[in-house]
Every structure is written in C-alpha cells, then in structure tokens.
Amino acid sequence: EVHRTALGPYVEATWGWDEESQRRRFQEHFRPARYSIIRCAGREVGFLSVEEREDHVLLGTIEIRPEYQRRGIGTHLLRELLAMASSRGLPLRLRMLKVNPARSLYQRLGFRVTGDTETHFLMEALPGTGGEDETQTIRSPGPGWRPGAARRTVGWPEGGEE
C-alpha cells in the first residue's frame, strides 16, 4: 500500500501501473530484514532500506505516504544517512525515477547526478556533504536509531516539519 501511494504515480508515468506485476515483483524481491519502518505518531507512514557496502552506502529506497511528505521526515532521515556515511568516509548513493520530483530534495542535500539510465538518475553525495540548509534543526527519530538494521522502526513525533 505504501509503495502504491508513495511511488505509484511515478511508476505509472514511467512504465504504467500493473497491479499483478507489482505484486509479483514485490513477492520476488522483498526481504524484510533489509527494511526499516518509518512511524509517525504511532502510525506506519513509510519504509526505507539501506545497505552498507565496501565502497559506499546505498539508499535502496525511501518511501513515505503522501500525507506525511513535506513534514521533514525524509529530510531528517537523509541527513542521518549522510552523517552515517560521512562518518565512515563513504559516499551515499541512490537511484531514483527521473519523473520523481524528490530530485530537488536530494540536490538540496548535496546529491549530484553521476549517471542515468532510460528511466533513472544515479545520484551520489560525497562524505562531508550536508546540503545548503544543514544547520536547520530537526528533531531526531529517536536515540540509538541506525539505518539498515533488520525490521527496525524509526519513530517520528506528530507534526514534524521541514
């Protein structure tokens, strides 16, 4: 459900939405241990997957329900990931659909396009990248949170904002 509401319009614009195909792809590729659930005021509002690799940190996906977007949740999580990758001296990489307007958020936070495919931009933020508004204060998702751990829940207070 989160995938359909968060990225469905962009998937549909790129390839067309086929419910059965999406369900099959999900069943074939979903590995629960790779995902963290994003919560806001006790509600599951999204998920993310992060993999630490030898030469970079990969943000596999970050999907937040539309009604919880533009509250600073994604910005904060991305800053946490940037800080974590930077502390290890590694770039943070991602791949995003070209039609997804989140590109402006990624660029504001210091990501640069390093390549592309017919459908995706490949982006990277080098260690030490914090973006133009890195001094803005945003509440932490909670003590001890570290992205990429199996089935970890990321908490977020009601009304968090960007």
Backbone as ProteinMPNN parsed JSONL, in Angstrom:
{"seq_chain_A": "EVHRTALGPYVEATWGWDEESQRRRFQEHFRPARYSIIRCAGREVGFLSVEEREDHVLLGTIEIRPEYQRRGIGTHLLRELLAMASSRGLPLRLRMLKVNPARSLYQRLGFRVTGDTETHFLMEALPGTGGEDETQTIRSPGPGWRPGAARRTVGWPEGGEE", "coords_chain_A": {"N_chain_A": [[0.83, -1.205, 0.0], [1.9, 1.294, 0.826], [3.912, 1.621, -1.108], [2.383, 1.842, -3.458], [0.944, 4.25, -3.005], [2.986, 6.094, -2.458], [4.963, 5.924, -4.533], [3.589, 5.089, -6.75], [2.34, 6.888, -8.711], [4.63, 7.727, -10.121], [5.774, 5.379, -11.012], [3.714, 4.58, -12.66], [3.75, 6.678, -14.56], [6.176, 6.144, -15.74], [6.307, 3.38, -16.603], [3.736, 2.474, -16.624], [1.139, 1.304, -14.501], [0.78, -1.864, -13.268], [-1.001, -3.91, -11.438], [-0.805, -6.694, -10.804], [1.757, -7.324, -11.77], [3.314, -5.632, -10.153], [2.754, -6.726, -7.635], [3.821, -9.321, -7.949], [6.535, -8.705, -8.42], [7.154, -7.535, -5.959], [6.816, -9.759, -4.21], [8.867, -11.405, -5.152], [11.197, -9.939, -4.663], [11.159, -8.683, -2.16], [12.7, -8.425, 0.94], [12.371, -8.68, 4.19], [14.309, -8.157, 6.231], [15.918, -6.169, 5.262], [14.661, -3.75, 5.5], [13.523, -0.799, 7.182], [10.94, 0.396, 9.174], [9.106, 3.365, 8.988], [7.709, 5.409, 11.362], [5.106, 7.603, 12.478], [3.667, 9.327, 15.028], [2.709, 6.877, 16.07], [1.742, 5.616, 13.817], [2.341, 3.642, 10.907], [4.109, 5.036, 8.416], [5.767, 4.813, 6.294], [8.714, 3.389, 4.723], [12.18, 2.395, 4.609], [15.192, 1.329, 2.983], [18.53, 0.47, 3.522], [21.835, -0.196, 2.632], [24.999, -1.058, 3.727], [27.872, -1.009, 1.994], [31.09, -2.101, 0.72], [32.458, 0.079, -0.543], [30.66, 2.192, -0.5], [27.574, 3.61, 0.786], [24.367, 2.482, 0.255], [21.304, 3.813, -0.478], [18.603, 2.115, -0.81], [15.818, 2.392, -1.026], [13.444, 4.903, -0.142], [10.379, 5.459, 1.048], [7.55, 7.271, 1.616], [4.299, 7.801, 2.794], [2.091, 9.902, 0.938], [0.558, 11.788, 2.464], [2.177, 12.279, 4.608], [4.409, 13.367, 3.624], [6.588, 16.177, 3.039], [6.902, 17.083, 5.63], [9.305, 17.063, 6.757], [10.322, 14.618, 7.45], [11.556, 12.837, 5.576], [13.727, 14.471, 4.88], [15.103, 14.665, 7.315], [15.78, 11.935, 7.773], [17.402, 11.455, 5.558], [19.509, 13.213, 6.139], [20.505, 11.973, 8.438], [21.422, 9.603, 7.302], [23.356, 10.64, 5.545], [25.165, 11.678, 7.428], [25.905, 9.319, 8.75], [27.11, 7.841, 6.636], [29.175, 9.617, 5.974], [30.648, 9.595, 8.344], [31.879, 7.204, 8.088], [33.476, 7.669, 6.003], [32.456, 7.29, 3.473], [30.692, 7.561, 0.327], [27.198, 8.349, -0.155], [24.85, 6.694, -1.999], [22.227, 6.55, -4.453], [19.397, 5.633, -6.472], [16.976, 6.927, -8.581], [13.675, 7.341, -9.958], [13.343, 9.167, -12.944], [11.118, 10.822, -13.234], [10.35, 11.468, -10.687], [9.738, 13.973, -8.367], [11.368, 14.293, -6.144], [13.977, 14.727, -6.659], [14.863, 17.379, -6.427], [14.958, 17.712, -3.64], [16.99, 15.87, -2.975], [19.143, 17.066, -4.34], [19.3, 19.51, -2.994], [20.269, 18.606, -0.604], [22.81, 17.934, -1.226], [23.339, 15.888, -3.047], [24.471, 14.747, -6.224], [23.927, 14.217, -9.697], [25.265, 11.374, -11.11], [25.101, 9.7, -13.195], [22.89, 8.106, -15.568], [20.011, 6.176, -16.568], [17.671, 4.977, -18.968], [15.367, 5.355, -17.503], [16.039, 6.156, -14.891], [17.818, 8.316, -12.572], [21.129, 8.244, -11.402], [22.528, 8.935, -8.358], [24.762, 10.651, -6.086], [26.159, 11.488, -2.957], [28.955, 12.911, -1.621], [31.3, 12.13, 1.082], [30.974, 14.278, 3.876], [29.151, 15.945, 2.78], [26.44, 18.027, 3.302], [24.463, 19.625, 2.455], [22.717, 22.672, 1.519], [21.141, 23.677, 3.579], [21.935, 22.688, 6.035], [22.154, 23.474, 8.704], [19.703, 23.707, 9.831], [17.436, 22.881, 12.42], [16.161, 19.783, 13.205], [14.006, 17.478, 14.704], [15.192, 14.497, 16.22], [14.764, 11.058, 15.121], [14.9, 9.316, 17.195], [16.712, 7.918, 20.01], [19.631, 5.997, 19.459], [18.939, 5.1, 16.957], [19.773, 3.546, 13.963], [20.243, 3.355, 10.577], [19.312, 0.679, 8.333], [19.217, -1.647, 9.82], [17.753, -4.792, 10.631], [14.293, -4.875, 10.399], [13.904, -2.597, 11.976], [12.251, 0.056, 13.619], [11.576, 3.356, 12.827], [10.936, 6.068, 14.714], [8.803, 8.951, 14.79], [7.843, 12.163, 15.818], [4.503, 13.527, 16.131], [3.561, 15.954, 13.781], [6.13, 16.706, 12.906], [8.276, 18.816, 11.069], [9.567, 20.323, 8.083]], "CA_chain_A": [[0.0, 0.0, 0.0], [2.777, 2.468, 0.864], [4.569, 1.748, -2.415], [1.414, 2.329, -4.439], [0.599, 5.653, -2.787], [4.179, 6.945, -2.462], [5.666, 5.925, -5.815], [2.702, 4.643, -7.819], [2.201, 7.83, -9.835], [5.881, 7.809, -10.878], [5.877, 4.094, -11.7], [2.728, 4.621, -13.739], [4.227, 7.594, -15.596], [7.364, 5.572, -16.38], [6.044, 2.1, -17.254], [2.341, 2.071, -16.467], [0.961, 0.524, -13.279], [0.146, -3.163, -13.424], [-1.104, -4.398, -10.061], [-0.285, -8.059, -10.697], [3.202, -7.248, -11.967], [3.884, -5.028, -8.952], [2.631, -7.71, -6.551], [4.791, -10.388, -8.226], [7.874, -8.141, -8.202], [7.292, -7.381, -4.514], [6.997, -11.083, -3.622], [10.154, -11.949, -5.571], [12.357, -9.149, -4.249], [11.074, -8.12, -0.814], [13.437, -9.099, 2.013], [12.042, -7.864, 5.365], [15.466, -7.772, 7.04], [16.577, -5.006, 4.656], [13.816, -2.562, 5.598], [13.147, -0.187, 8.45], [9.62, 1.019, 9.094], [9.06, 4.755, 9.458], [6.469, 5.648, 12.103], [4.801, 8.96, 12.925], [2.552, 9.307, 15.972], [2.204, 5.526, 16.199], [1.277, 5.077, 12.538], [3.357, 3.291, 9.92], [3.94, 6.015, 7.338], [6.69, 4.548, 5.203], [9.815, 2.472, 4.984], [13.411, 2.646, 3.884], [16.199, 0.276, 3.031], [19.889, 0.997, 3.422], [22.849, -1.251, 2.66], [26.385, -0.613, 3.824], [28.733, -1.792, 1.114], [32.515, -1.862, 0.945], [32.931, 1.385, -1.009], [29.613, 3.208, -0.411], [26.324, 3.264, 1.447], [23.317, 2.531, -0.752], [19.913, 4.014, -0.089], [17.843, 1.311, -1.755], [14.543, 3.069, -1.209], [12.781, 5.602, 0.947], [9.017, 5.685, 0.589], [6.719, 7.866, 2.667], [2.934, 8.078, 2.324], [1.959, 11.304, 0.526], [0.026, 12.683, 3.516], [3.247, 12.539, 5.571], [5.514, 14.031, 2.938], [6.739, 17.622, 3.269], [6.911, 17.349, 7.07], [10.694, 16.999, 7.196], [10.692, 13.257, 7.812], [12.55, 12.378, 4.612], [14.921, 15.319, 5.005], [15.846, 14.253, 8.504], [16.347, 10.611, 7.578], [18.518, 11.596, 4.615], [20.637, 13.824, 6.862], [21.062, 10.924, 9.293], [22.169, 8.702, 6.427], [24.543, 11.378, 5.098], [26.098, 11.737, 8.558], [26.416, 7.972, 8.976], [28.033, 7.517, 5.547], [30.325, 10.511, 6.11], [31.456, 9.139, 9.477], [32.625, 6.032, 7.612], [34.272, 8.103, 4.866], [31.859, 6.697, 2.278], [29.604, 8.3, -0.321], [25.848, 7.803, -0.091], [24.361, 6.598, -3.371], [20.844, 6.152, -4.672], [18.893, 5.647, -7.839], [15.596, 7.399, -8.494], [12.978, 7.524, -11.22], [13.525, 10.516, -13.48], [9.894, 11.614, -13.096], [10.109, 11.719, -9.266], [10.155, 15.329, -8.018], [12.268, 14.304, -4.985], [15.327, 15.087, -7.104], [15.228, 18.695, -5.87], [15.345, 17.481, -2.243], [18.309, 15.24, -2.973], [20.147, 18.051, -4.749], [19.431, 20.477, -1.897], [21.051, 17.966, 0.451], [24.179, 17.718, -1.688], [23.483, 14.82, -4.035], [24.713, 15.149, -7.607], [23.687, 13.155, -10.673], [26.531, 10.797, -11.579], [24.802, 8.902, -14.371], [21.471, 7.87, -15.738], [19.537, 5.136, -17.462], [16.491, 5.489, -19.662], [14.293, 5.653, -16.545], [16.527, 6.548, -13.569], [19.038, 9.072, -12.303], [22.023, 7.698, -10.388], [22.966, 10.109, -7.604], [25.749, 10.382, -5.049], [26.613, 12.562, -2.072], [30.273, 12.559, -1.103], [31.45, 12.35, 2.523], [31.046, 15.681, 4.271], [28.057, 16.678, 2.149], [25.319, 18.22, 4.213], [23.426, 20.41, 1.795], [22.734, 24.113, 1.774], [20.402, 24.07, 4.778], [22.285, 21.69, 7.036], [22.109, 23.981, 10.073], [18.322, 23.682, 10.295], [17.222, 21.91, 13.485], [15.053, 18.852, 13.016], [14.006, 16.519, 15.797], [15.739, 13.168, 15.949], [13.783, 9.983, 15.144], [14.987, 8.545, 18.428], [18.059, 7.526, 20.395], [20.116, 4.693, 19.056], [18.498, 4.695, 15.63], [20.81, 3.381, 12.956], [19.561, 2.807, 9.415], [19.766, -0.554, 7.726], [19.104, -2.817, 10.686], [16.572, -5.599, 10.33], [12.966, -4.58, 10.952], [13.954, -1.508, 12.937], [11.217, 1.061, 13.429], [12.038, 4.727, 13.007], [9.84, 6.843, 15.268], [8.774, 10.364, 14.426], [6.778, 12.817, 16.566], [3.418, 14.161, 15.366], [3.778, 17.331, 13.36], [7.498, 17.031, 12.496], [8.179, 19.636, 9.872], [10.793, 20.65, 7.381]], "C_chain_A": [[0.87, 1.263, 0.0], [3.42, 2.682, -0.499], [3.608, 2.338, -3.447], [1.109, 3.81, -4.248], [1.81, 6.572, -2.889], [4.823, 7.05, -3.851], [4.792, 5.525, -6.998], [2.561, 5.605, -8.979], [3.455, 7.9, -10.714], [6.147, 6.51, -11.633], [4.928, 4.097, -12.895], [3.185, 5.528, -14.879], [5.401, 7.01, -16.378], [7.044, 4.319, -17.189], [4.563, 1.764, -17.362], [2.237, 1.196, -15.227], [0.202, -0.747, -13.604], [0.161, -3.817, -12.054], [-0.494, -5.789, -9.902], [1.233, -8.086, -10.85], [3.893, -6.674, -10.731], [3.859, -6.008, -7.785], [3.671, -8.824, -6.717], [6.216, -9.902, -7.955], [8.158, -8.001, -6.699], [7.579, -8.738, -3.868], [8.357, -11.678, -3.956], [11.34, -11.236, -4.93], [12.318, -8.63, -2.815], [11.787, -9.017, 0.192], [13.262, -8.257, 3.277], [13.253, -7.373, 6.154], [16.17, -6.535, 6.493], [15.837, -3.694, 4.906], [13.623, -2.105, 7.036], [11.811, 0.51, 8.227], [9.71, 2.427, 9.668], [7.697, 4.958, 10.101], [6.339, 7.123, 12.469], [3.559, 8.876, 13.793], [1.892, 7.925, 16.036], [1.711, 4.89, 14.916], [2.458, 4.725, 11.645], [3.131, 4.175, 8.705], [4.887, 5.775, 6.17], [7.735, 3.524, 5.589], [11.033, 2.917, 4.201], [14.294, 1.421, 3.961], [17.55, 0.902, 2.752], [20.834, -0.19, 3.501], [24.221, -0.612, 2.769], [27.229, -1.556, 2.991], [30.177, -1.39, 1.349], [32.948, -0.442, 0.585], [31.879, 2.482, -1.007], [28.461, 2.696, 0.455], [25.237, 3.456, 0.401], [21.962, 2.75, -0.092], [19.084, 3.302, -1.153], [16.497, 1.937, -2.066], [14.185, 3.841, 0.048], [11.412, 5.984, 0.404], [8.175, 6.132, 1.776], [5.353, 8.178, 2.078], [2.793, 9.572, 2.005], [1.468, 12.251, 1.618], [1.057, 12.987, 4.603], [4.484, 13.148, 4.912], [5.469, 15.527, 3.238], [6.569, 18.013, 4.746], [8.326, 17.284, 7.632], [11.181, 15.616, 7.551], [11.793, 12.747, 6.881], [13.843, 13.166, 4.705], [15.763, 14.873, 6.192], [16.514, 12.895, 8.316], [17.525, 10.664, 6.612], [19.728, 12.224, 5.294], [21.305, 12.816, 7.791], [21.925, 9.974, 8.472], [23.444, 9.362, 5.912], [25.594, 11.424, 6.198], [26.725, 10.373, 8.819], [27.439, 7.6, 7.907], [29.308, 8.345, 5.662], [31.239, 10.052, 7.241], [32.298, 7.912, 9.113], [33.513, 6.385, 6.411], [33.761, 7.569, 3.538], [30.824, 7.621, 1.644], [28.278, 7.586, -0.091], [25.296, 7.84, -1.513], [22.903, 6.168, -3.396], [20.543, 6.181, -6.153], [17.427, 6.028, -7.734], [14.984, 7.529, -9.879], [13.108, 8.972, -11.677], [12.3, 11.407, -13.281], [9.576, 11.971, -11.642], [10.607, 13.114, -8.892], [11.08, 15.414, -6.805], [13.694, 14.676, -5.381], [15.763, 16.428, -6.506], [15.626, 18.575, -4.401], [16.739, 16.888, -2.178], [19.399, 16.249, -3.342], [20.359, 19.098, -3.654], [20.304, 19.926, -0.778], [22.448, 17.561, -0.011], [24.393, 16.574, -2.654], [23.681, 15.424, -5.419], [24.442, 13.951, -8.516], [25.038, 12.677, -11.195], [26.338, 9.932, -12.816], [23.302, 8.756, -14.504], [21.232, 6.681, -16.637], [18.351, 5.748, -18.197], [15.437, 5.99, -18.668], [14.75, 6.266, -15.225], [17.709, 7.51, -13.631], [19.82, 8.305, -11.251], [22.605, 8.912, -9.686], [23.912, 9.697, -6.493], [26.004, 11.654, -4.26], [27.921, 12.1, -1.46], [30.359, 12.786, 0.394], [31.612, 13.838, 2.822], [29.956, 16.533, 3.657], [26.931, 16.808, 3.157], [24.212, 19.028, 3.595], [23.423, 21.836, 2.26], [22.033, 24.524, 3.055], [20.697, 23.154, 5.951], [22.217, 22.184, 8.481], [20.7, 23.983, 10.643], [18.15, 22.6, 11.355], [15.981, 21.079, 13.19], [15.15, 17.809, 14.111], [14.462, 15.137, 15.352], [14.639, 12.122, 15.954], [13.913, 9.103, 16.374], [16.405, 8.116, 18.73], [18.413, 6.14, 19.881], [19.68, 4.249, 17.679], [19.692, 4.626, 14.695], [20.159, 2.722, 11.747], [20.148, 1.466, 8.983], [19.641, -1.793, 8.59], [17.76, -3.517, 10.434], [15.358, -5.138, 11.113], [12.983, -3.507, 12.035], [12.845, -0.513, 12.61], [11.806, 2.424, 13.733], [10.85, 5.525, 13.498], [9.934, 8.293, 14.868], [7.619, 11.014, 15.174], [5.719, 13.397, 15.63], [3.827, 15.578, 14.992], [5.212, 17.683, 13.054], [7.434, 17.83, 11.217], [9.545, 19.992, 9.337], [11.122, 22.112, 7.535]], "O_chain_A": [[0.597, 2.2, -0.751], [3.466, 3.809, -0.991], [3.979, 3.225, -4.215], [1.023, 4.552, -5.227], [1.687, 7.706, -3.352], [5.184, 8.142, -4.288], [5.231, 5.622, -8.144], [2.653, 5.185, -10.132], [3.349, 8.11, -11.923], [6.673, 6.524, -12.746], [5.288, 3.675, -13.994], [3.022, 5.176, -16.047], [5.598, 7.343, -17.546], [7.465, 4.205, -18.34], [4.182, 0.866, -18.113], [3.152, 0.427, -14.934], [-0.897, -0.7, -14.155], [1.213, -4.23, -11.567], [0.257, -6.028, -8.957], [1.915, -8.807, -10.122], [4.937, -7.173, -10.312], [4.829, -6.11, -7.034], [4.321, -9.222, -5.75], [7.009, -10.608, -7.332], [9.255, -8.308, -6.231], [8.498, -8.848, -3.057], [8.943, -12.381, -3.133], [12.375, -11.855, -4.681], [13.341, -8.179, -2.3], [11.512, -10.213, 0.282], [13.926, -7.232, 3.43], [13.219, -6.269, 6.695], [16.952, -5.913, 7.212], [16.345, -2.629, 4.556], [13.568, -2.908, 7.968], [11.598, 1.14, 7.191], [10.324, 2.643, 10.713], [6.662, 4.715, 9.48], [7.332, 7.801, 12.735], [2.514, 8.405, 13.343], [0.665, 7.817, 16.055], [1.3, 3.73, 14.926], [3.464, 5.435, 11.633], [2.098, 4.083, 8.042], [4.808, 6.472, 5.158], [7.652, 2.881, 6.635], [10.938, 3.705, 3.26], [14.173, 0.592, 4.863], [17.697, 1.746, 1.868], [20.658, -1.081, 4.332], [24.563, 0.275, 1.987], [27.288, -2.756, 3.257], [30.454, -0.447, 2.09], [33.719, 0.175, 1.321], [32.154, 3.593, -1.459], [28.391, 1.518, 0.802], [25.195, 4.488, -0.268], [21.535, 1.962, 0.751], [18.889, 3.818, -2.253], [16.085, 2.006, -3.224], [14.576, 3.474, 1.155], [11.298, 6.731, -0.568], [8.103, 5.454, 2.801], [5.254, 8.751, 0.993], [3.324, 10.411, 2.732], [1.914, 13.396, 1.689], [0.83, 13.865, 5.435], [5.485, 13.41, 5.579], [4.437, 16.064, 3.639], [6.148, 19.126, 5.062], [8.527, 17.433, 8.838], [12.343, 15.45, 7.92], [12.836, 12.283, 7.341], [14.931, 12.596, 4.618], [16.98, 14.724, 6.085], [17.683, 12.724, 8.662], [18.535, 9.993, 6.825], [20.859, 11.806, 5.047], [22.53, 12.804, 7.92], [23.017, 9.59, 8.89], [24.494, 8.722, 5.849], [26.78, 11.231, 5.933], [27.925, 10.273, 9.078], [28.516, 7.099, 8.229], [30.405, 7.823, 5.465], [32.462, 10.111, 7.116], [33.306, 7.626, 9.759], [34.21, 5.527, 5.868], [34.528, 7.412, 2.588], [30.153, 8.379, 2.346], [28.239, 6.377, 0.138], [25.278, 8.892, -2.152], [22.416, 5.508, -2.478], [21.321, 6.68, -6.967], [16.71, 5.502, -6.882], [15.686, 7.795, -10.855], [12.993, 9.895, -10.869], [12.438, 12.625, -13.17], [8.623, 12.708, -11.39], [11.787, 13.411, -9.081], [11.536, 16.506, -6.466], [14.531, 14.914, -4.51], [16.922, 16.583, -6.121], [16.542, 19.268, -3.957], [17.578, 17.354, -1.408], [20.459, 16.275, -2.717], [21.49, 19.522, -3.418], [20.993, 20.678, -0.087], [23.186, 16.915, 0.733], [25.529, 16.311, -3.048], [23.128, 16.476, -5.738], [24.701, 12.807, -8.14], [25.851, 13.474, -11.662], [27.313, 9.482, -13.418], [22.54, 9.225, -13.659], [22.118, 6.236, -17.367], [18.075, 6.937, -18.04], [14.704, 6.934, -18.959], [13.934, 6.842, -14.505], [18.483, 7.523, -14.588], [19.234, 7.772, -10.308], [23.119, 9.82, -10.339], [23.882, 8.562, -6.015], [26.057, 12.751, -4.816], [27.992, 11.031, -0.855], [29.57, 13.559, 0.939], [32.305, 14.557, 2.103], [29.841, 17.718, 3.974], [26.521, 15.832, 3.784], [23.12, 19.11, 4.157], [24.043, 22.18, 3.266], [22.294, 25.608, 3.577], [19.818, 22.874, 6.766], [22.224, 21.366, 9.401], [20.523, 24.239, 11.834], [18.678, 21.5, 11.193], [14.897, 21.612, 12.957], [16.234, 17.312, 14.415], [14.152, 14.681, 14.252], [13.67, 12.258, 16.701], [13.086, 8.212, 16.568], [17.219, 7.964, 17.818], [17.582, 5.232, 19.875], [20.007, 3.139, 17.258], [20.516, 5.539, 14.647], [19.58, 1.643, 11.872], [21.315, 1.165, 9.235], [19.936, -2.893, 8.125], [16.77, -2.882, 10.069], [15.396, -5.026, 12.338], [12.137, -3.527, 12.929], [12.544, -0.277, 11.439], [12.451, 2.624, 14.763], [9.855, 5.653, 12.785], [11.026, 8.809, 14.632], [6.512, 10.474, 15.171], [6.008, 13.719, 14.478], [4.381, 16.309, 15.813], [5.52, 18.87, 12.946], [6.603, 17.54, 10.356], [10.544, 19.963, 10.055], [12.131, 22.577, 7.005]]}, "name": "protein", "num_of_chains": 1, "seq": "EVHRTALGPYVEATWGWDEESQRRRFQEHFRPARYSIIRCAGREVGFLSVEEREDHVLLGTIEIRPEYQRRGIGTHLLRELLAMASSRGLPLRLRMLKVNPARSLYQRLGFRVTGDTETHFLMEALPGTGGEDETQTIRSPGPGWRPGAARRTVGWPEGGEE"}
